[in-house]
Structure formats: structure tokens, C-alpha cells
Short mmCIF file of C-alpha atoms in Angstrom, two decimals:
data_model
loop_
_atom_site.label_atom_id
_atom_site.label_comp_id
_atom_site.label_asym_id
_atom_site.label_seq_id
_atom_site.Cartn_x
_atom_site.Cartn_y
_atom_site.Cartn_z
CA UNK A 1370 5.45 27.83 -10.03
CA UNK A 1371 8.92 28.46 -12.28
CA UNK A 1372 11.72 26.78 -11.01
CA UNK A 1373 13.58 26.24 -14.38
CA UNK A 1374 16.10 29.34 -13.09
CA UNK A 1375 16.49 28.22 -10.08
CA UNK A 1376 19.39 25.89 -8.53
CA UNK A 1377 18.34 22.50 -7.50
CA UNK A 1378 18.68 23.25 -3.42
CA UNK A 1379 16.44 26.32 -4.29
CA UNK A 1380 13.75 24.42 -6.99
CA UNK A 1381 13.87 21.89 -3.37
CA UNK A 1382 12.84 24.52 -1.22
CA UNK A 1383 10.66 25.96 -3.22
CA UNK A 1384 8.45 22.70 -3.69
CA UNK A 1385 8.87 21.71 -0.23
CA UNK A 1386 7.17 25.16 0.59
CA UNK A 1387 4.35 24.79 -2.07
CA UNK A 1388 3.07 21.44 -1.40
CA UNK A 1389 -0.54 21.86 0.11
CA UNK A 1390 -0.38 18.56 1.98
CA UNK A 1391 2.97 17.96 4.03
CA UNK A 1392 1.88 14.54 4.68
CA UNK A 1393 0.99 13.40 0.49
CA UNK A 1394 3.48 10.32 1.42
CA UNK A 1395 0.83 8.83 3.43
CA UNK A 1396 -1.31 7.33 0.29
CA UNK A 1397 1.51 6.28 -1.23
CA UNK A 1398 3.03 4.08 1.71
CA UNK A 1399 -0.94 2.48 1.91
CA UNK A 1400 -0.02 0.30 -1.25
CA UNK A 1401 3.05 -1.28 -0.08
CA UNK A 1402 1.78 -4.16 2.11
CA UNK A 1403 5.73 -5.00 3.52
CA UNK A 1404 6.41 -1.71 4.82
CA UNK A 1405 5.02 -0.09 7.90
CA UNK A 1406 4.92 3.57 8.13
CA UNK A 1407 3.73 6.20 10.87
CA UNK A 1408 4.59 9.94 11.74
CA UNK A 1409 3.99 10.97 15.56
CA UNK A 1410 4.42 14.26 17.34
CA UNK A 1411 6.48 15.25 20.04
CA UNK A 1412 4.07 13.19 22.97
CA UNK A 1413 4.79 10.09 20.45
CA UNK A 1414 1.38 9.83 19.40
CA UNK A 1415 0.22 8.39 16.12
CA UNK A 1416 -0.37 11.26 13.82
CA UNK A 1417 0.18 9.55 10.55
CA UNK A 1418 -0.01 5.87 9.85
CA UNK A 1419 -0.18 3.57 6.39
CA UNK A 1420 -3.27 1.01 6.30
CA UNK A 1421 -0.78 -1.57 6.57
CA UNK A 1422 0.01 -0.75 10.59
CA UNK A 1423 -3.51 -0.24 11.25
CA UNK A 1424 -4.34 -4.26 9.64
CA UNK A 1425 -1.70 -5.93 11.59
CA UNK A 1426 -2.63 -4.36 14.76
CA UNK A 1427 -6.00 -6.03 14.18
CA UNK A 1428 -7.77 -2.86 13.55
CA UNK A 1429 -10.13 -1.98 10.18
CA UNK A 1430 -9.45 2.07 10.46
CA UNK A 1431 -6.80 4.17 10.91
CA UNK A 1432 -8.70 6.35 13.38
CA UNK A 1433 -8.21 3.28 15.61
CA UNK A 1434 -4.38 4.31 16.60
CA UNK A 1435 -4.12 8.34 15.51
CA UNK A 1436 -3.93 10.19 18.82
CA UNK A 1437 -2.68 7.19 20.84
CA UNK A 1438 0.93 6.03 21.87
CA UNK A 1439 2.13 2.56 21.00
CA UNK A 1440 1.27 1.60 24.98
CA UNK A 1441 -2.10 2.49 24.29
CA UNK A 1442 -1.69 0.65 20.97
CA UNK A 1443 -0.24 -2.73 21.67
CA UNK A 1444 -0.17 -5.00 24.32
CA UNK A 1445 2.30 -4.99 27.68
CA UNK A 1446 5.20 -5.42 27.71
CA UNK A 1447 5.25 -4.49 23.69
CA UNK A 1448 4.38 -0.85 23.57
CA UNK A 1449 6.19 0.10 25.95
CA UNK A 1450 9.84 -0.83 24.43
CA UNK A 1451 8.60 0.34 21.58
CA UNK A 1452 7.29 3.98 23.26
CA UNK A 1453 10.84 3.84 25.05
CA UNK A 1454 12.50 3.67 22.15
CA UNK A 1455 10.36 6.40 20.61
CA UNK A 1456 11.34 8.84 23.31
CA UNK A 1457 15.09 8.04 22.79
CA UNK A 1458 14.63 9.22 19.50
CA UNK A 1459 12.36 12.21 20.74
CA UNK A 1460 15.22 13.20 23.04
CA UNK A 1461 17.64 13.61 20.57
CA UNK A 1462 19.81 10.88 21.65
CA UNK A 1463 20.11 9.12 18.09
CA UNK A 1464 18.35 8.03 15.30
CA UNK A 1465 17.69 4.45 14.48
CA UNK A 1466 18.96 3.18 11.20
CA UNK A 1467 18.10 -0.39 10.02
CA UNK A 1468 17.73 -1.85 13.14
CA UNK A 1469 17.00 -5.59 12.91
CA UNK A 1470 13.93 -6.37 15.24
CA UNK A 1471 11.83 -9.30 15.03
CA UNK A 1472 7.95 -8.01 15.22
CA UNK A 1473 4.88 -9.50 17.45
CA UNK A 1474 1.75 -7.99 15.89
CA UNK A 1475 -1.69 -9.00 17.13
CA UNK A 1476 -2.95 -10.39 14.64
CA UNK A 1477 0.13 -12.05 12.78
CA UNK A 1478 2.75 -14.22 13.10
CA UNK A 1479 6.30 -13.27 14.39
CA UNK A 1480 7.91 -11.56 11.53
CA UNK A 1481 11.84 -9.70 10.60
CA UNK A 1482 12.09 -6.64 9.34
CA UNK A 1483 14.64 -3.44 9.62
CA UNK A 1484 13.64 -0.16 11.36
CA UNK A 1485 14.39 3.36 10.73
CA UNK A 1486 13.14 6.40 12.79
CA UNK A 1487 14.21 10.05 12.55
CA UNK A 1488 13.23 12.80 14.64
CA UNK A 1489 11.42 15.65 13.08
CA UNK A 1490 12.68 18.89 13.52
CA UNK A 1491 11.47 22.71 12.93
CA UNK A 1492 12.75 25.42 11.08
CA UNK A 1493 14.80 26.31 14.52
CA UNK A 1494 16.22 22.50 14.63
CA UNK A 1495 13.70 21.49 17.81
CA UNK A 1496 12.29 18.03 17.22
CA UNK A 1497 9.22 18.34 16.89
CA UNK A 1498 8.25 14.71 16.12
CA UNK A 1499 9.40 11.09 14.29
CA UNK A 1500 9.12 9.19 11.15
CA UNK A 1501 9.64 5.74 10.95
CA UNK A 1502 9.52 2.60 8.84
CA UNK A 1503 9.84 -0.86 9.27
CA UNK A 1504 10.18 -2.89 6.13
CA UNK A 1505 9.70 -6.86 6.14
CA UNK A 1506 12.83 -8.80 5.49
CA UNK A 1507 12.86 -9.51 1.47
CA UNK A 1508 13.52 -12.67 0.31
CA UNK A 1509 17.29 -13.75 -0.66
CA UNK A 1510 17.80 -12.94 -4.49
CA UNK A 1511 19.47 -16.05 -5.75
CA UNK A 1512 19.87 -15.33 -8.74
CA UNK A 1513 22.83 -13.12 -8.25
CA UNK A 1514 25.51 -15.04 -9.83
CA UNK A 1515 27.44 -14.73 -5.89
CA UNK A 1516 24.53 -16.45 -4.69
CA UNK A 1517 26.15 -19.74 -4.37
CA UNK A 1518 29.47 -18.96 -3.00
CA UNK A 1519 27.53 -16.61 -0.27
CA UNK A 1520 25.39 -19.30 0.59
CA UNK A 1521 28.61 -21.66 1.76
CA UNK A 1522 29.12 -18.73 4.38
CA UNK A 1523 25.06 -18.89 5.54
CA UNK A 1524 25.20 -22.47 5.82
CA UNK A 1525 27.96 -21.78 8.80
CA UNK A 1526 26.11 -19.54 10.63
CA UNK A 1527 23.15 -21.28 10.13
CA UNK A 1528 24.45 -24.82 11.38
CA UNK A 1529 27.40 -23.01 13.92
CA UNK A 1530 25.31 -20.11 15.35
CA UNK A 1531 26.33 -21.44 18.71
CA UNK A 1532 30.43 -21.01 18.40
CA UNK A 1533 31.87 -17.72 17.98
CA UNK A 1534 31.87 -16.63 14.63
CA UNK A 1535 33.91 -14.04 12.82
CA UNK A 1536 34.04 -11.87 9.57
CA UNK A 1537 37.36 -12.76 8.27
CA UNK A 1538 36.59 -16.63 8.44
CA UNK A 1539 33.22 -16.11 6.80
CA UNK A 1540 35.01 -14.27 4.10
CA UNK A 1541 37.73 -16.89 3.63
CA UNK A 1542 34.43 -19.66 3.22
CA UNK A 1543 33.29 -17.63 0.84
CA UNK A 1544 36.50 -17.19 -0.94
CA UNK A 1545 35.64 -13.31 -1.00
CA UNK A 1546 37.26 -10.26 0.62
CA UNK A 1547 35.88 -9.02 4.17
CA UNK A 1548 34.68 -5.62 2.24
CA UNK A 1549 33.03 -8.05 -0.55
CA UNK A 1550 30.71 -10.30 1.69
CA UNK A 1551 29.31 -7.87 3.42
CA UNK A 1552 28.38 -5.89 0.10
CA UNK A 1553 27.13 -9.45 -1.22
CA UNK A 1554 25.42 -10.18 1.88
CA UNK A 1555 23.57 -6.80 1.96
CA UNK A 1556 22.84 -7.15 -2.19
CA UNK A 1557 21.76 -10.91 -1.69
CA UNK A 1558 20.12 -11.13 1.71
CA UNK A 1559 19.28 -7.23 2.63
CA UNK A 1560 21.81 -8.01 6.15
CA UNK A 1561 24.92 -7.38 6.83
CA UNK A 1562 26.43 -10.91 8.24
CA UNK A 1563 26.36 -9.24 11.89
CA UNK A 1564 22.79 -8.91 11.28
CA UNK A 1565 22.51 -12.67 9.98
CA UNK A 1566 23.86 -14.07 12.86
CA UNK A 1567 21.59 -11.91 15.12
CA UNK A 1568 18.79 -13.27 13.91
CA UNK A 1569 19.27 -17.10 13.60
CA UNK A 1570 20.72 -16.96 17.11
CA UNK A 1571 17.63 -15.27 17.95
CA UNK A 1572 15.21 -17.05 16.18
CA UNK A 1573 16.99 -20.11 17.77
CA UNK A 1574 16.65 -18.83 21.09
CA UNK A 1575 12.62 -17.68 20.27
CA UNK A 1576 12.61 -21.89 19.52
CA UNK A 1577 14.68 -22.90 22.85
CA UNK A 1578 12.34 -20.45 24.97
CA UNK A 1579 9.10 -22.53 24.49
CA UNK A 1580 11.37 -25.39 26.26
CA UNK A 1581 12.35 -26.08 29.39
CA UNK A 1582 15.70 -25.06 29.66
CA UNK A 1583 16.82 -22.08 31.69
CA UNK A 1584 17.85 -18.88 30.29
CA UNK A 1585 21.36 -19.41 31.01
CA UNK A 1586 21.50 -22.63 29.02
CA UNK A 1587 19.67 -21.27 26.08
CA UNK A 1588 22.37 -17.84 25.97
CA UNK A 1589 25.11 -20.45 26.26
CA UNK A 1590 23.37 -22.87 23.26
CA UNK A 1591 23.15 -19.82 20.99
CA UNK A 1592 26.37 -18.15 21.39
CA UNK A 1593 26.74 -15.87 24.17
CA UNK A 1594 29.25 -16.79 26.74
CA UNK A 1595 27.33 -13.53 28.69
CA UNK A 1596 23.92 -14.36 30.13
CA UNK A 1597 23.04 -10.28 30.12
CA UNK A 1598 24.90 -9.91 26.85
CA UNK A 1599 22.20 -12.40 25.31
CA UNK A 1600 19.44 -10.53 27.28
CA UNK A 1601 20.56 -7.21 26.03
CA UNK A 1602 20.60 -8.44 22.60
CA UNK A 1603 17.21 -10.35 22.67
CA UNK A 1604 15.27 -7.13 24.00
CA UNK A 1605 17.20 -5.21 21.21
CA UNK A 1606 15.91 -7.34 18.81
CA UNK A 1607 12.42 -8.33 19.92
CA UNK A 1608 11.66 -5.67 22.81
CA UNK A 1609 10.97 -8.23 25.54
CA UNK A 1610 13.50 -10.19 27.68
CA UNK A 1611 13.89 -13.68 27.16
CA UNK A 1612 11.98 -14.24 30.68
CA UNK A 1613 8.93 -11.77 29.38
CA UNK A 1614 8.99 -13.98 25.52
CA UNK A 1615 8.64 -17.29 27.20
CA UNK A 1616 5.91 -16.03 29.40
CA UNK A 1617 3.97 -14.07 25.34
CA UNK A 1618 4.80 -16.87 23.96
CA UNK A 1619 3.62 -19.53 26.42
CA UNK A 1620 -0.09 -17.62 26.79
CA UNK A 1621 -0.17 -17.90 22.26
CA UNK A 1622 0.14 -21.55 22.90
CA UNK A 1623 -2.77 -21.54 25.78
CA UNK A 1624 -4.76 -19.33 23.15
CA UNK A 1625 -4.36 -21.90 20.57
#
């Protein structure tokens, strides 16, 4: 095929149409370990998935999920948030880009990552399908030279998660501009400091929730003056209530 006389957008079409195998990616995402990948058709079935999906769902092949839905896949309540969510996507409402969600596989411990899906669409713009990632959270890279005056600004939200916290203070801990800790944050700790304080008021709340204390009381430890505001964020972020985690994550510790 001779694309030298072509323009780019056309040399891009004409590969796109070439290609023997629309779904080559496929091998490729089977030797990264920290990323999940999947395509699924219009029904939100499993058409494509990376080896990585299929070994922390606890299965050995990835016949084991193509054809099925993620309620067929995972346990209840699990896949179905996560089949909800697929139809959102399905129906056009929106994509998902970098969603922080913290992950319950089978056969592996509770883990962050971020979360893209995009619909699929035909030549006529119907949607036709999804695509969708979700990488594991990378480690911090402190060896960028704004690691340490970043790091004044985690130790805050880390040890204050439970009073309101905002931007511009954050910055002014850090000595930096509002627009310059957020591009250090997302450089240093792949989040933006919304994200960060999402997730250790979350992970504090996964901790609180194998307590005693009431749902109410944990909301109100971590930050949210609104009881359904900290429900609505918790099922955002882990796909289960607070209610429905304490019940998963009381039947792990009968398991143990």
C-alpha cells in the first residue's frame, strides 16, 4: 500500500481500512499486567478482553468472560454498577474519562486505578459498542525535583481529610500557583488533588466501615457534612453503597 502521496488524515484512513484484524490491540494490552482492557458490543457483552481481566477475575482463559456481561461476570452487587454504568455509556449519555474507582476483583485485593470507556460508533455515528481501560494507580515519582514541596500539600489531606479542604489553601502550602499543583499533582501522583482527597476519604471510610459506627458518623468523620453526598460519592468510587461494602467486606473477613 503507497501512502507516501497521501495527506496524513488520508495515509490514517487508508491504514485503518487495510488492517486485516480490527482488534491487533488485543495482544498488545496482554503484556501490560497494570492495565485492564475489554471491548463489548452493543448488549455489553465481553467481546474483547486482555489476559490481565481474565486473571483477576479468577479465571485461566479468556473464553471464560467473552459473550457474558459483567453481571454474569462478577459477583452481586459488583456487576451490576459496573453493567449500569456500561449502558450509560451505551446510551450515549457520556463517556467516562479517568474516573477514579477503587476495584474488588475476586481474586485480589482492593486496588485504585482510573477508568476510561468510549462508546463505539459506525460509519453512520450509531454506537455500536465500548472500549475501556482501567489502569492501576502508579506509584508517586519522587524524584521530580517538586516532589517535596507537593508532598507538604499530601500530608494535609492525608492527616485533615475530615475538614473541608480547598485548592487555593493547598496551593498556598505548597507555595505553588492553583494552575501549578494540579499540573504537579497529576505529573507526581497521576491525580488531580480532587481526586487525592477522594480517595483517602474513601479509603478511610473502606477502614471505618469494618467498625461499628453508623454510616452517618463515618460520612461526618471523613468529610461530608451530607450523609447522601458521601453515599453518592462512595458508590461512584467503589460501585457499592457504604451499607452494601460493610456487608462484602464483612463476609471477606468470615472467609478468612
Amino acid at each position: 500500500m503507497q501512502t507516501e502521496s497521501l495527506t496524513p488524515d488520508a495515509a490514517r484512513a487508508a491504514l485503518g481500512a487495510a488492517i486485516a484484524d480490527p482488534f491487533f490491540s488485543e495482544g498488545l494490552f496482554d503484556a501490560l499486567p497494570d492495565v485492564v482492557f475489554f471491548v463489548k458490543d452493543v448488549a455489553g457483552r465481553y467481546m474483547v478482553v486482555n489476559q490481565t481481566l481474565v486473571q483477576r477475575c479468577g479465571q485461566r482463559h479468556k473464553s471464560a468472560l467473552i459473550g457474558r456481561t459483567p453481571a454474569e461476570v462478577f459477583s452481586h452487587p459488583f456487576g451490576q454498577t459496573y453493567q449500569a454504568q456500561d449502558m450509560a455509556v451505551l446510551a450515549g449519555d457520556a463517556d467516562i474519562e479517568d474516573q477514579l474507582e477503587l476495584h474488588l476483583y475476586p481474586n485480589r485485593d482492593p486496588g485504585w486505578c482510573l477508568t476510561r470507556k468510549h462508546a463505539l460508533r459506525a460509519a453512520d455515528g450509531s454506537i455500536i459498542g465500548l472500549t475501556g481501560i482501567s489502569r492501576d494507580l502508579a506509584m508517586a515519582d519522587k524524584k521530580n525535583p517538586a516532589y517535596r514541596k507537593v508532598a507538604a500539600a499530601v500530608n494535609v489531606i492525608h492527616e485533615q481529610y475530615g475538614q473541608p479542604l480547598q485548592l487555593p489553601e493547598l496551593a498556598r502550602i505548597a507555595n505553588m500557583s492553583v494552575a501549578q499543583i494540579e499540573r504537579y499533582f497529576l505529573r507526581i501522583f497521576h491525580l488531580t488533588p480532587r481526586q487525592m482527597i477522594i480517595q483517602t476519604r474513601v479509603d478511610a471510610a473502606s477502614r471505618l466501615l469494618n467498625g461499628d459506627a453508623s454510616v452517618a458518623e463515618i460520612a461526618q468523620a471523613c468529610g461530608y457534612g451530607d450523609h447522601s453526598a458521601f453515599t453518592r460519592q462512595f458508590k461512584a468510587t467503589t460501585g457499592l453503597t457504604p451499607s452494601q461494602y460493610r456487608q462484602v467486606a464483612a463476609g471477606r473477613k468470615s472467609e478468612a
